PDB file of C-alpha atoms and ligand atoms in Angstrom:
ATOM      1  CA  UNK A   1      32.499  59.089  26.937  1.00 75.00           C
ATOM      2  CA  UNK A   2      35.590  57.286  27.668  1.00 85.00           C
ATOM      3  CA  UNK A   3      35.821  55.799  24.671  1.00 94.00           C
ATOM      4  CA  UNK A   4      38.000  56.132  21.532  1.00 96.00           C
ATOM      5  CA  UNK A   5      35.052  54.257  18.584  1.00 97.00           C
ATOM      6  CA  UNK A   6      31.434  53.781  18.417  1.00 98.00           C
ATOM      7  CA  UNK A   7      31.516  50.439  16.246  1.00 98.00           C
ATOM      8  CA  UNK A   8      27.250  49.305  17.889  1.00 98.00           C
ATOM      9  CA  UNK A   9      25.333  50.346  20.371  1.00 98.00           C
ATOM     10  CA  UNK A  10      25.275  46.419  22.177  1.00 97.00           C
ATOM     11  CA  UNK A  11      28.729  47.740  23.832  1.00 97.00           C
ATOM     12  CA  UNK A  12      27.518  50.633  24.430  1.00 98.00           C
ATOM     13  CA  UNK A  13      26.401  51.247  28.562  1.00 97.00           C
ATOM     14  CA  UNK A  14      23.091  52.778  28.657  1.00 98.00           C
ATOM     15  CA  UNK A  15      24.730  56.328  30.616  1.00 97.00           C
ATOM     16  CA  UNK A  16      26.811  56.425  27.009  1.00 97.00           C
ATOM     17  CA  UNK A  17      23.518  56.167  25.231  1.00 98.00           C
ATOM     18  CA  UNK A  18      22.250  58.942  27.827  1.00 98.00           C
ATOM     19  CA  UNK A  19      24.969  60.894  27.581  1.00 97.00           C
ATOM     20  CA  UNK A  20      25.413  61.258  23.885  1.00 98.00           C
ATOM     21  CA  UNK A  21      22.109  62.427  23.680  1.00 98.00           C
ATOM     22  CA  UNK A  22      22.544  64.900  26.256  1.00 97.00           C
ATOM     23  CA  UNK A  23      25.378  66.238  24.251  1.00 97.00           C
ATOM     24  CA  UNK A  24      22.974  65.744  20.798  1.00 97.00           C
ATOM     25  CA  UNK A  25      20.013  67.431  22.770  1.00 97.00           C
ATOM     26  CA  UNK A  26      22.023  70.936  23.558  1.00 94.00           C
ATOM     27  CA  UNK A  27      23.174  70.158  19.373  1.00 96.00           C
ATOM     28  CA  UNK A  28      19.619  70.640  18.265  1.00 96.00           C
ATOM     29  CA  UNK A  29      19.791  74.298  18.683  1.00 95.00           C
ATOM     30  CA  UNK A  30      23.049  75.940  16.603  1.00 94.00           C
ATOM     31  CA  UNK A  31      21.164  74.150  13.747  1.00 93.00           C
ATOM     32  CA  UNK A  32      18.690  76.615  13.900  1.00 93.00           C
ATOM     33  CA  UNK A  33      21.006  79.642  14.761  1.00 95.00           C
ATOM     34  CA  UNK A  34      21.699  82.161  11.351  1.00 96.00           C
ATOM     35  CA  UNK A  35      25.508  80.717  12.209  1.00 96.00           C
ATOM     36  CA  UNK A  36      25.256  77.320  12.167  1.00 96.00           C
ATOM     37  CA  UNK A  37      28.928  76.806  13.084  1.00 95.00           C
ATOM     38  CA  UNK A  38      30.308  76.158  16.343  1.00 96.00           C
ATOM     39  CA  UNK A  39      34.897  76.559  17.121  1.00 96.00           C
ATOM     40  CA  UNK A  40      34.724  73.010  18.839  1.00 95.00           C
ATOM     41  CA  UNK A  41      37.233  70.266  16.701  1.00 97.00           C
ATOM     42  CA  UNK A  42      38.536  73.700  14.756  1.00 96.00           C
ATOM     43  CA  UNK A  43      41.997  71.535  13.451  1.00 96.00           C
ATOM     44  CA  UNK A  44      40.581  67.704  13.357  1.00 97.00           C
ATOM     45  CA  UNK A  45      40.203  65.696  10.613  1.00 98.00           C
ATOM     46  CA  UNK A  46      37.130  64.077   9.748  1.00 98.00           C
ATOM     47  CA  UNK A  47      36.932  61.259   6.980  1.00 98.00           C
ATOM     48  CA  UNK A  48      33.599  59.826   5.060  1.00 97.00           C
ATOM     49  CA  UNK A  49      34.887  55.717   3.865  1.00 97.00           C
ATOM     50  CA  UNK A  50      31.834  55.613   2.073  1.00 96.00           C
ATOM     51  CA  UNK A  51      31.653  52.363  -0.113  1.00 95.00           C
ATOM     52  CA  UNK A  52      28.479  51.593   0.025  1.00 94.00           C
ATOM     53  CA  UNK A  53      26.207  54.636  -1.316  1.00 92.00           C
ATOM     54  CA  UNK A  54      24.030  56.973   1.103  1.00 95.00           C
ATOM     55  CA  UNK A  55      21.795  60.773   1.305  1.00 96.00           C
ATOM     56  CA  UNK A  56      20.983  61.103   4.959  1.00 98.00           C
ATOM     57  CA  UNK A  57      24.232  59.590   6.673  1.00 98.00           C
ATOM     58  CA  UNK A  58      26.998  60.672   4.739  1.00 97.00           C
ATOM     59  CA  UNK A  59      25.707  64.119   4.255  1.00 98.00           C
ATOM     60  CA  UNK A  60      24.568  64.439   8.221  1.00 98.00           C
ATOM     61  CA  UNK A  61      28.307  63.172   9.510  1.00 98.00           C
ATOM     62  CA  UNK A  62      29.487  65.887   7.321  1.00 98.00           C
ATOM     63  CA  UNK A  63      27.092  68.462   7.684  1.00 98.00           C
ATOM     64  CA  UNK A  64      28.374  67.558  11.440  1.00 98.00           C
ATOM     65  CA  UNK A  65      31.677  67.476  11.651  1.00 98.00           C
ATOM     66  CA  UNK A  66      31.516  70.933   9.556  1.00 98.00           C
ATOM     67  CA  UNK A  67      29.173  72.454  12.696  1.00 98.00           C
ATOM     68  CA  UNK A  68      31.929  71.442  14.786  1.00 97.00           C
ATOM     69  CA  UNK A  69      34.720  72.723  12.346  1.00 97.00           C
ATOM     70  CA  UNK A  70      36.107  70.376  11.872  1.00 98.00           C
ATOM     71  CA  UNK A  71      37.814  69.634   8.389  1.00 98.00           C
ATOM     72  CA  UNK A  72      35.762  67.126   6.201  1.00 98.00           C
ATOM     73  CA  UNK A  73      36.977  64.762   3.277  1.00 97.00           C
ATOM     74  CA  UNK A  74      34.737  62.768   1.418  1.00 96.00           C
ATOM     75  CA  UNK A  75      35.474  59.473  -0.326  1.00 93.00           C
ATOM     76  CA  UNK A  76      33.767  58.159  -2.143  1.00 86.00           C
ATOM     77  CA  UNK A  77      34.624  54.508  -2.988  1.00 87.00           C
ATOM     78  CA  UNK A  78      33.585  54.511  -6.709  1.00 85.00           C
ATOM     79  CA  UNK A  79      36.087  57.049  -8.020  1.00 85.00           C
ATOM     80  CA  UNK A  80      39.223  56.064  -5.812  1.00 89.00           C
ATOM     81  CA  UNK A  81      42.325  53.370  -7.178  1.00 92.00           C
ATOM     82  CA  UNK A  82      39.363  51.003  -4.773  1.00 90.00           C
ATOM     83  CA  UNK A  83      38.936  50.228  -7.925  1.00 87.00           C
ATOM     84  CA  UNK A  84      42.668  49.332  -9.064  1.00 91.00           C
ATOM     85  CA  UNK A  85      42.791  46.779  -7.322  1.00 93.00           C
ATOM     86  CA  UNK A  86      44.310  48.602  -3.612  1.00 94.00           C
ATOM     87  CA  UNK A  87      42.789  46.776  -0.179  1.00 96.00           C
ATOM     88  CA  UNK A  88      40.450  47.877   2.238  1.00 96.00           C
ATOM     89  CA  UNK A  89      43.489  47.804   4.582  1.00 97.00           C
ATOM     90  CA  UNK A  90      45.806  49.696   2.291  1.00 97.00           C
ATOM     91  CA  UNK A  91      43.015  52.594   1.322  1.00 96.00           C
ATOM     92  CA  UNK A  92      42.650  53.392   4.986  1.00 97.00           C
ATOM     93  CA  UNK A  93      46.355  53.357   6.318  1.00 97.00           C
ATOM     94  CA  UNK A  94      47.428  55.639   3.140  1.00 97.00           C
ATOM     95  CA  UNK A  95      44.481  58.300   3.967  1.00 96.00           C
ATOM     96  CA  UNK A  96      45.604  57.962   7.912  1.00 97.00           C
ATOM     97  CA  UNK A  97      48.945  58.911   6.536  1.00 97.00           C
ATOM     98  CA  UNK A  98      47.969  62.572   6.064  1.00 97.00           C
ATOM     99  CA  UNK A  99      47.153  62.943   9.368  1.00 97.00           C
ATOM    100  CA  UNK A 100      42.873  62.324  10.415  1.00 98.00           C
ATOM    101  CA  UNK A 101      41.735  62.502  13.777  1.00 98.00           C
ATOM    102  CA  UNK A 102      38.743  60.416  12.926  1.00 98.00           C
ATOM    103  CA  UNK A 103      36.915  57.914  10.571  1.00 98.00           C
ATOM    104  CA  UNK A 104      33.060  57.700   9.116  1.00 98.00           C
ATOM    105  CA  UNK A 105      32.740  53.555   6.983  1.00 98.00           C
ATOM    106  CA  UNK A 106      30.797  52.249   5.402  1.00 97.00           C
ATOM    107  CA  UNK A 107      30.886  49.712   4.078  1.00 96.00           C
ATOM    108  CA  UNK A 108      28.709  45.874   2.696  1.00 95.00           C
ATOM    109  CA  UNK A 109      30.523  43.885   4.866  1.00 96.00           C
ATOM    110  CA  UNK A 110      29.640  43.319   8.449  1.00 97.00           C
ATOM    111  CA  UNK A 111      32.912  44.164  11.019  1.00 98.00           C
ATOM    112  CA  UNK A 112      34.006  46.515   8.477  1.00 98.00           C
ATOM    113  CA  UNK A 113      34.145  49.298  10.707  1.00 98.00           C
ATOM    114  CA  UNK A 114      35.938  47.120  13.924  1.00 98.00           C
ATOM    115  CA  UNK A 115      38.327  45.968  11.884  1.00 98.00           C
ATOM    116  CA  UNK A 116      39.645  49.422  11.500  1.00 98.00           C
ATOM    117  CA  UNK A 117      40.045  49.883  15.119  1.00 98.00           C
ATOM    118  CA  UNK A 118      42.883  46.247  14.656  1.00 98.00           C
ATOM    119  CA  UNK A 119      45.262  49.272  13.478  1.00 98.00           C
ATOM    120  CA  UNK A 120      44.182  52.554  13.228  1.00 97.00           C
ATOM    121  CA  UNK A 121      45.046  55.804  15.775  1.00 96.00           C
ATOM    122  CA  UNK A 122      42.236  57.754  14.176  1.00 97.00           C
ATOM    123  CA  UNK A 123      39.566  56.826  16.079  1.00 98.00           C
ATOM    124  CA  UNK A 124      36.211  55.541  13.904  1.00 98.00           C
ATOM    125  CA  UNK A 125      32.935  55.469  13.999  1.00 98.00           C
ATOM    126  CA  UNK A 126      30.509  52.321  11.884  1.00 98.00           C
ATOM    127  CA  UNK A 127      28.143  54.056   9.404  1.00 98.00           C
ATOM    128  CA  UNK A 128      26.535  51.074   8.427  1.00 98.00           C
ATOM    129  CA  UNK A 129      28.027  47.623   8.265  1.00 98.00           C
ATOM    130  CA  UNK A 130      26.239  45.006   6.497  1.00 95.00           C
ATOM    131  CA  UNK A 131      23.756  44.032   8.458  1.00 93.00           C
ATOM    132  CA  UNK A 132      25.481  44.662  11.537  1.00 96.00           C
ATOM    133  CA  UNK A 133      25.055  47.708  12.787  1.00 98.00           C
ATOM    134  CA  UNK A 134      24.129  51.027  12.279  1.00 98.00           C
ATOM    135  CA  UNK A 135      24.884  52.480  15.748  1.00 98.00           C
ATOM    136  CA  UNK A 136      24.125  56.082  14.728  1.00 98.00           C
ATOM    137  CA  UNK A 137      20.930  55.751  12.936  1.00 98.00           C
ATOM    138  CA  UNK A 138      19.713  54.096  16.526  1.00 98.00           C
ATOM    139  CA  UNK A 139      20.619  57.358  18.656  1.00 98.00           C
ATOM    140  CA  UNK A 140      19.083  59.241  15.983  1.00 98.00           C
ATOM    141  CA  UNK A 141      15.663  57.223  16.141  1.00 98.00           C
ATOM    142  CA  UNK A 142      15.806  57.316  20.248  1.00 98.00           C
ATOM    143  CA  UNK A 143      17.048  60.916  20.092  1.00 98.00           C
ATOM    144  CA  UNK A 144      13.595  61.073  18.134  1.00 98.00           C
ATOM    145  CA  UNK A 145      11.642  59.470  20.001  1.00 98.00           C
ATOM    146  CA  UNK A 146      12.606  61.318  23.343  1.00 98.00           C
ATOM    147  CA  UNK A 147      11.661  64.471  21.918  1.00 98.00           C
ATOM    148  CA  UNK A 148       8.552  63.201  21.399  1.00 97.00           C
ATOM    149  CA  UNK A 149       7.630  61.453  23.930  1.00 97.00           C
ATOM    150  CA  UNK A 150       9.357  62.689  26.574  1.00 97.00           C
ATOM    151  CA  UNK A 151      10.957  58.929  27.712  1.00 98.00           C
ATOM    152  CA  UNK A 152      12.924  55.575  26.180  1.00 98.00           C
ATOM    153  CA  UNK A 153      11.162  53.494  28.333  1.00 98.00           C
ATOM    154  CA  UNK A 154       8.058  51.358  28.974  1.00 97.00           C
ATOM    155  CA  UNK A 155       7.377  51.470  24.944  1.00 97.00           C
ATOM    156  CA  UNK A 156       6.370  49.364  22.886  1.00 98.00           C
ATOM    157  CA  UNK A 157       8.325  49.758  19.501  1.00 98.00           C
ATOM    158  CA  UNK A 158       7.217  47.473  16.688  1.00 98.00           C
ATOM    159  CA  UNK A 159       9.852  47.798  13.274  1.00 98.00           C
ATOM    160  CA  UNK A 160       8.401  46.424  10.788  1.00 97.00           C
ATOM    161  CA  UNK A 161       9.335  44.536   7.204  1.00 95.00           C
ATOM    162  CA  UNK A 162      12.847  42.431   6.563  1.00 94.00           C
ATOM    163  CA  UNK A 163      14.930  42.227   9.180  1.00 94.00           C
ATOM    164  CA  UNK A 164      16.353  39.953   8.401  1.00 93.00           C
ATOM    165  CA  UNK A 165      19.070  42.373   5.891  1.00 92.00           C
ATOM    166  CA  UNK A 166      18.644  45.370   8.023  1.00 95.00           C
ATOM    167  CA  UNK A 167      21.173  47.187  10.629  1.00 96.00           C
ATOM    168  CA  UNK A 168      19.080  49.681  11.729  1.00 97.00           C
ATOM    169  CA  UNK A 169      16.578  46.731  13.244  1.00 97.00           C
ATOM    170  CA  UNK A 170      19.731  45.473  15.268  1.00 96.00           C
ATOM    171  CA  UNK A 171      20.734  48.228  16.435  1.00 97.00           C
ATOM    172  CA  UNK A 172      17.026  49.692  17.385  1.00 98.00           C
ATOM    173  CA  UNK A 173      16.435  46.867  19.247  1.00 97.00           C
ATOM    174  CA  UNK A 174      19.761  46.979  21.243  1.00 97.00           C
ATOM    175  CA  UNK A 175      18.610  50.748  22.043  1.00 98.00           C
ATOM    176  CA  UNK A 176      15.017  50.311  23.267  1.00 98.00           C
ATOM    177  CA  UNK A 177      15.781  47.480  24.844  1.00 97.00           C
ATOM    178  CA  UNK A 178      18.671  48.904  27.295  1.00 97.00           C
ATOM    179  CA  UNK A 179      16.557  52.288  28.040  1.00 98.00           C
ATOM    180  CA  UNK A 180      13.351  49.915  29.211  1.00 97.00           C
ATOM    181  CA  UNK A 181      10.864  49.847  26.477  1.00 98.00           C
ATOM    182  CA  UNK A 182       9.813  46.634  24.479  1.00 97.00           C
ATOM    183  CA  UNK A 183      10.731  45.385  20.871  1.00 97.00           C
ATOM    184  CA  UNK A 184       7.662  43.505  18.985  1.00 97.00           C
ATOM    185  CA  UNK A 185       9.293  42.542  15.912  1.00 97.00           C
ATOM    186  CA  UNK A 186       6.902  41.912  12.589  1.00 96.00           C
ATOM    187  CA  UNK A 187       7.916  40.039   9.123  1.00 95.00           C
ATOM    188  CA  UNK A 188       7.511  37.073   6.783  1.00 93.00           C
ATOM    189  CA  UNK A 189       9.791  34.180   9.090  1.00 91.00           C
ATOM    190  CA  UNK A 190      11.643  33.877   5.743  1.00 91.00           C
ATOM    191  CA  UNK A 191      12.785  37.863   7.246  1.00 93.00           C
ATOM    192  CA  UNK A 192      12.934  37.004  10.583  1.00 92.00           C
ATOM    193  CA  UNK A 193      16.073  35.959  11.543  1.00 88.00           C
ATOM    194  CA  UNK A 194      16.602  33.306  14.597  1.00 84.00           C
ATOM    195  CA  UNK A 195      19.375  34.552  16.596  1.00 80.00           C
ATOM    196  CA  UNK A 196      16.636  37.048  17.336  1.00 80.00           C
ATOM    197  CA  UNK A 197      15.356  34.846  19.606  1.00 82.00           C
ATOM    198  CA  UNK A 198      18.368  35.448  21.660  1.00 85.00           C
ATOM    199  CA  UNK A 199      17.226  39.207  22.455  1.00 86.00           C
ATOM    200  CA  UNK A 200      13.895  40.344  24.334  1.00 89.00           C
ATOM    201  CA  UNK A 201      12.015  40.580  21.865  1.00 95.00           C
ATOM    202  CA  UNK A 202       8.895  39.546  20.531  1.00 95.00           C
ATOM    203  CA  UNK A 203       7.755  38.757  17.008  1.00 95.00           C
ATOM    204  CA  UNK A 204       4.354  38.674  15.974  1.00 96.00           C
ATOM    205  CA  UNK A 205       4.049  37.929  12.077  1.00 95.00           C
ATOM    206  CA  UNK A 206       0.860  39.437  12.012  1.00 97.00           C
ATOM    207  CA  UNK A 207       1.139  42.971  11.353  1.00 97.00           C
ATOM    208  CA  UNK A 208      -2.707  44.107  12.141  1.00 97.00           C
ATOM    209  CA  UNK A 209      -1.560  42.082  15.896  1.00 98.00           C
ATOM    210  CA  UNK A 210       2.062  43.597  16.010  1.00 98.00           C
ATOM    211  CA  UNK A 211       0.803  47.800  15.877  1.00 98.00           C
ATOM    212  CA  UNK A 212      -2.245  47.379  17.812  1.00 98.00           C
ATOM    213  CA  UNK A 213      -1.368  49.495  21.405  1.00 98.00           C
ATOM    214  CA  UNK A 214       2.683  50.755  20.001  1.00 98.00           C
ATOM    215  CA  UNK A 215       4.035  53.661  20.794  1.00 98.00           C
ATOM    216  CA  UNK A 216       6.550  53.822  18.100  1.00 98.00           C
ATOM    217  CA  UNK A 217       6.284  51.283  14.246  1.00 98.00           C
ATOM    218  CA  UNK A 218       9.744  51.330  12.714  1.00 98.00           C
ATOM    219  CA  UNK A 219       9.128  50.729   8.724  1.00 98.00           C
ATOM    220  CA  UNK A 220      12.472  48.641   6.990  1.00 97.00           C
ATOM    221  CA  UNK A 221      12.830  48.620   3.034  1.00 93.00           C
ATOM    222  CA  UNK A 222      12.862  45.588   1.916  1.00 89.00           C
ATOM    223  CA  UNK A 223      16.565  45.023   1.069  1.00 83.00           C
ATOM    224  CA  UNK A 224      17.021  43.335  -2.245  1.00 75.00           C
ATOM    225  CA  UNK A 225      19.711  44.530  -3.648  1.00 76.00           C
ATOM    226  CA  UNK A 226      21.129  41.839  -0.230  1.00 72.00           C
ATOM    227  CA  UNK A 227      18.581  39.014  -1.414  1.00 71.00           C
ATOM    228  CA  UNK A 228      19.608  36.367  -3.180  1.00 65.00           C
ATOM    229  CA  UNK A 229      16.571  33.637  -3.904  1.00 68.00           C
ATOM    230  CA  UNK A 230      12.628  34.655  -2.889  1.00 74.00           C
ATOM    231  CA  UNK A 231      11.977  35.367   0.233  1.00 75.00           C
ATOM    232  CA  UNK A 232       8.731  36.006  -0.013  1.00 77.00           C
ATOM    233  CA  UNK A 233       6.100  35.160  -2.911  1.00 74.00           C
ATOM    234  CA  UNK A 234       5.516  38.113  -4.200  1.00 84.00           C
ATOM    235  CA  UNK A 235       5.734  41.539  -3.680  1.00 86.00           C
ATOM    236  CA  UNK A 236       1.888  42.064  -4.305  1.00 89.00           C
ATOM    237  CA  UNK A 237       1.515  39.414  -1.220  1.00 91.00           C
ATOM    238  CA  UNK A 238       4.809  41.561   0.728  1.00 92.00           C
ATOM    239  CA  UNK A 239       2.559  44.618  -0.175  1.00 93.00           C
ATOM    240  CA  UNK A 240      -0.305  42.832   1.323  1.00 93.00           C
ATOM    241  CA  UNK A 241       0.663  42.121   4.642  1.00 95.00           C
ATOM    242  CA  UNK A 242       3.226  44.418   5.640  1.00 96.00           C
ATOM    243  CA  UNK A 243       2.127  47.852   4.212  1.00 95.00           C
ATOM    244  CA  UNK A 244       1.960  50.197   6.919  1.00 96.00           C
ATOM    245  CA  UNK A 245      -1.781  52.160   6.043  1.00 96.00           C
ATOM    246  CA  UNK A 246      -3.579  54.154   7.294  1.00 95.00           C
ATOM    247  CA  UNK A 247      -6.687  51.489   8.395  1.00 95.00           C
ATOM    248  CA  UNK A 248      -3.179  49.895   9.815  1.00 95.00           C
ATOM    249  CA  UNK A 249      -2.741  52.828  12.458  1.00 96.00           C
ATOM    250  CA  UNK A 250      -5.910  52.990  13.358  1.00 95.00           C
ATOM    251  CA  UNK A 251      -4.915  49.995  16.010  1.00 97.00           C
ATOM    252  CA  UNK A 252      -2.015  51.340  17.198  1.00 97.00           C
ATOM    253  CA  UNK A 253      -1.960  54.369  20.445  1.00 98.00           C
ATOM    254  CA  UNK A 254      -3.606  57.446  19.111  1.00 96.00           C
ATOM    255  CA  UNK A 255      -0.581  59.202  19.468  1.00 96.00           C
ATOM    256  CA  UNK A 256       2.222  56.677  17.925  1.00 98.00           C
ATOM    257  CA  UNK A 257       4.880  58.322  15.526  1.00 98.00           C
ATOM    258  CA  UNK A 258       6.102  56.274  12.283  1.00 98.00           C
ATOM    259  CA  UNK A 259       9.693  56.437  11.704  1.00 98.00           C
ATOM    260  CA  UNK A 260      11.535  55.207   8.760  1.00 98.00           C
ATOM    261  CA  UNK A 261      15.216  55.211   8.568  1.00 98.00           C
ATOM    262  CA  UNK A 262      15.528  55.837   4.576  1.00 95.00           C
ATOM    263  CA  UNK A 263      15.150  55.456   1.493  1.00 95.00           C
ATOM    264  CA  UNK A 264      11.381  55.318   1.007  1.00 94.00           C
ATOM    265  CA  UNK A 265       9.684  52.531  -0.993  1.00 92.00           C
ATOM    266  CA  UNK A 266       7.233  54.140  -1.685  1.00 93.00           C
ATOM    267  CA  UNK A 267       3.610  51.799  -1.612  1.00 90.00           C
ATOM    268  CA  UNK A 268       5.980  49.035  -1.307  1.00 91.00           C
ATOM    269  CA  UNK A 269       6.792  49.174   2.884  1.00 93.00           C
ATOM    270  CA  UNK A 270       5.045  52.237   3.687  1.00 94.00           C
ATOM    271  CA  UNK A 271       1.882  54.257   2.059  1.00 92.00           C
ATOM    272  CA  UNK A 272       2.530  57.319   1.181  1.00 94.00           C
ATOM    273  CA  UNK A 273      -0.349  58.975   2.871  1.00 95.00           C
ATOM    274  CA  UNK A 274       0.757  57.821   5.963  1.00 96.00           C
ATOM    275  CA  UNK A 275       4.720  58.882   4.741  1.00 96.00           C
ATOM    276  CA  UNK A 276       3.504  62.638   4.704  1.00 96.00           C
ATOM    277  CA  UNK A 277       0.706  62.055   7.179  1.00 96.00           C
ATOM    278  CA  UNK A 278       1.027  64.417  11.119  1.00 96.00           C
ATOM    279  CA  UNK A 279       1.800  60.274  12.543  1.00 97.00           C
ATOM    280  CA  UNK A 280       5.082  60.071  10.291  1.00 98.00           C
ATOM    281  CA  UNK A 281       8.408  61.750  11.777  1.00 98.00           C
ATOM    282  CA  UNK A 282      10.954  60.783   9.358  1.00 98.00           C
ATOM    283  CA  UNK A 283      11.874  64.298   8.014  1.00 98.00           C
ATOM    284  CA  UNK A 284      12.407  64.334  11.876  1.00 98.00           C
ATOM    285  CA  UNK A 285      14.408  61.718  12.360  1.00 98.00           C
ATOM    286  CA  UNK A 286      17.420  63.027   9.348  1.00 98.00           C
ATOM    287  CA  UNK A 287      17.012  66.370  11.296  1.00 98.00           C
ATOM    288  CA  UNK A 288      18.106  64.590  14.575  1.00 98.00           C
ATOM    289  CA  UNK A 289      20.742  62.488  12.927  1.00 98.00           C
ATOM    290  CA  UNK A 290      22.980  66.192  12.633  1.00 98.00           C
ATOM    291  CA  UNK A 291      22.809  66.858  15.923  1.00 98.00           C
ATOM    292  CA  UNK A 292      23.387  62.909  17.346  1.00 98.00           C
ATOM    293  CA  UNK A 293      26.326  62.992  14.746  1.00 98.00           C
ATOM    294  CA  UNK A 294      27.583  66.162  15.921  1.00 98.00           C
ATOM    295  CA  UNK A 295      27.881  64.609  19.903  1.00 98.00           C
ATOM    296  CA  UNK A 296      29.116  61.604  18.767  1.00 98.00           C
ATOM    297  CA  UNK A 297      32.222  63.710  16.738  1.00 98.00           C
ATOM    298  CA  UNK A 298      32.614  65.664  19.747  1.00 97.00           C
ATOM    299  CA  UNK A 299      32.686  62.930  22.547  1.00 97.00           C
ATOM    300  CA  UNK A 300      35.052  60.676  20.738  1.00 97.00           C
ATOM    301  CA  UNK A 301      37.182  63.651  19.059  1.00 96.00           C
ATOM    302  CA  UNK A 302      37.042  64.353  23.462  1.00 86.00           C
ATOM    303  CA  UNK A 303      35.521  68.667  21.842  1.00 66.00           C
ATOM    304  CA  UNK A 304      34.150  71.187  24.560  1.00 49.00           C
ATOM    305  CA  UNK A 305      29.973  70.666  24.412  1.00 46.00           C
TER     306      UNK A 305
HETATM  307  N1   CP B   1      19.254  56.276   7.059  1.00 72.20           N
HETATM  308  C1   CP B   1      20.654  56.239   6.621  1.00 72.20           C
HETATM  309  O1   CP B   1      21.451  54.794   6.655  1.00 72.20           O
HETATM  310  O2   CP B   1      20.777  56.784   4.693  1.00 72.20           O
HETATM  311  P1   CP B   1      21.620  56.523   4.109  1.00 72.20           P
HETATM  312  O3   CP B   1      21.449  54.768   3.388  1.00 72.20           O
HETATM  313  O4   CP B   1      20.958  57.008   2.709  1.00 72.20           O
HETATM  314  O5   CP B   1      22.081  56.830   4.387  1.00 72.20           O
END
């Protein structure tokens, strides 16, 4: 991979996606060793800049960088001078003045990661920007599917729920369509943005029909923190129409897998008996996330495999 930054799946060529996944596969084994460390990024400094909460992504980038022997600094906006009014640009320039090599950024503003590339000397990785993209989530979703199904093409991938506010839905849609799978979006019309009509996806409002013959179902959390006003009549009605239950799973392929980027709202988009079932690969996604982030860090920083 020749690029310096990873901002979106939309900008990636299919050969770059394949190379990243191949590299990630080679890193899977390192996390199973008694000593989980290789010297690939020794001497490099990675900064995790998180302006929004995160459990999986931040810890996964930290673990990935440490397993590659990089030095890691986790920046939390809540305990920083951002609270005193320092701007994003000044914050980043000051951190870069400490000679960083790569910045991982999560921010509520769509375009924040791209903005950093206009003035940063360091590589920039988008760890989720507003409702725009979450590229490493899509890559780890793809690695999970690849490991389970042995391929990324010719499948029916159904993405369900709050598509409107989901950067994961956008990144997954770009990735799975680029790799030759069919993507079906399902959710209330108020949570399905009109720009998806310009993408090669099918929209099916009825979840029971959407999941028919599915190979992969990606459930999404209702992002209530991003909602202003009512997007559906009641939570109870949403649950009735869009919660994935064992009954609904009967219409999928027998070996269909259930995914979720987390955090799960148990009982709302996913019943616990599905979340904890053999069909669920949710924790496998988290495991693959470390390998994918090791691959992204090492490819962008030019480290050897
Ligand atoms: N999937 C994901 O982005 O989870 P976190 O918000 O916990 O990082």
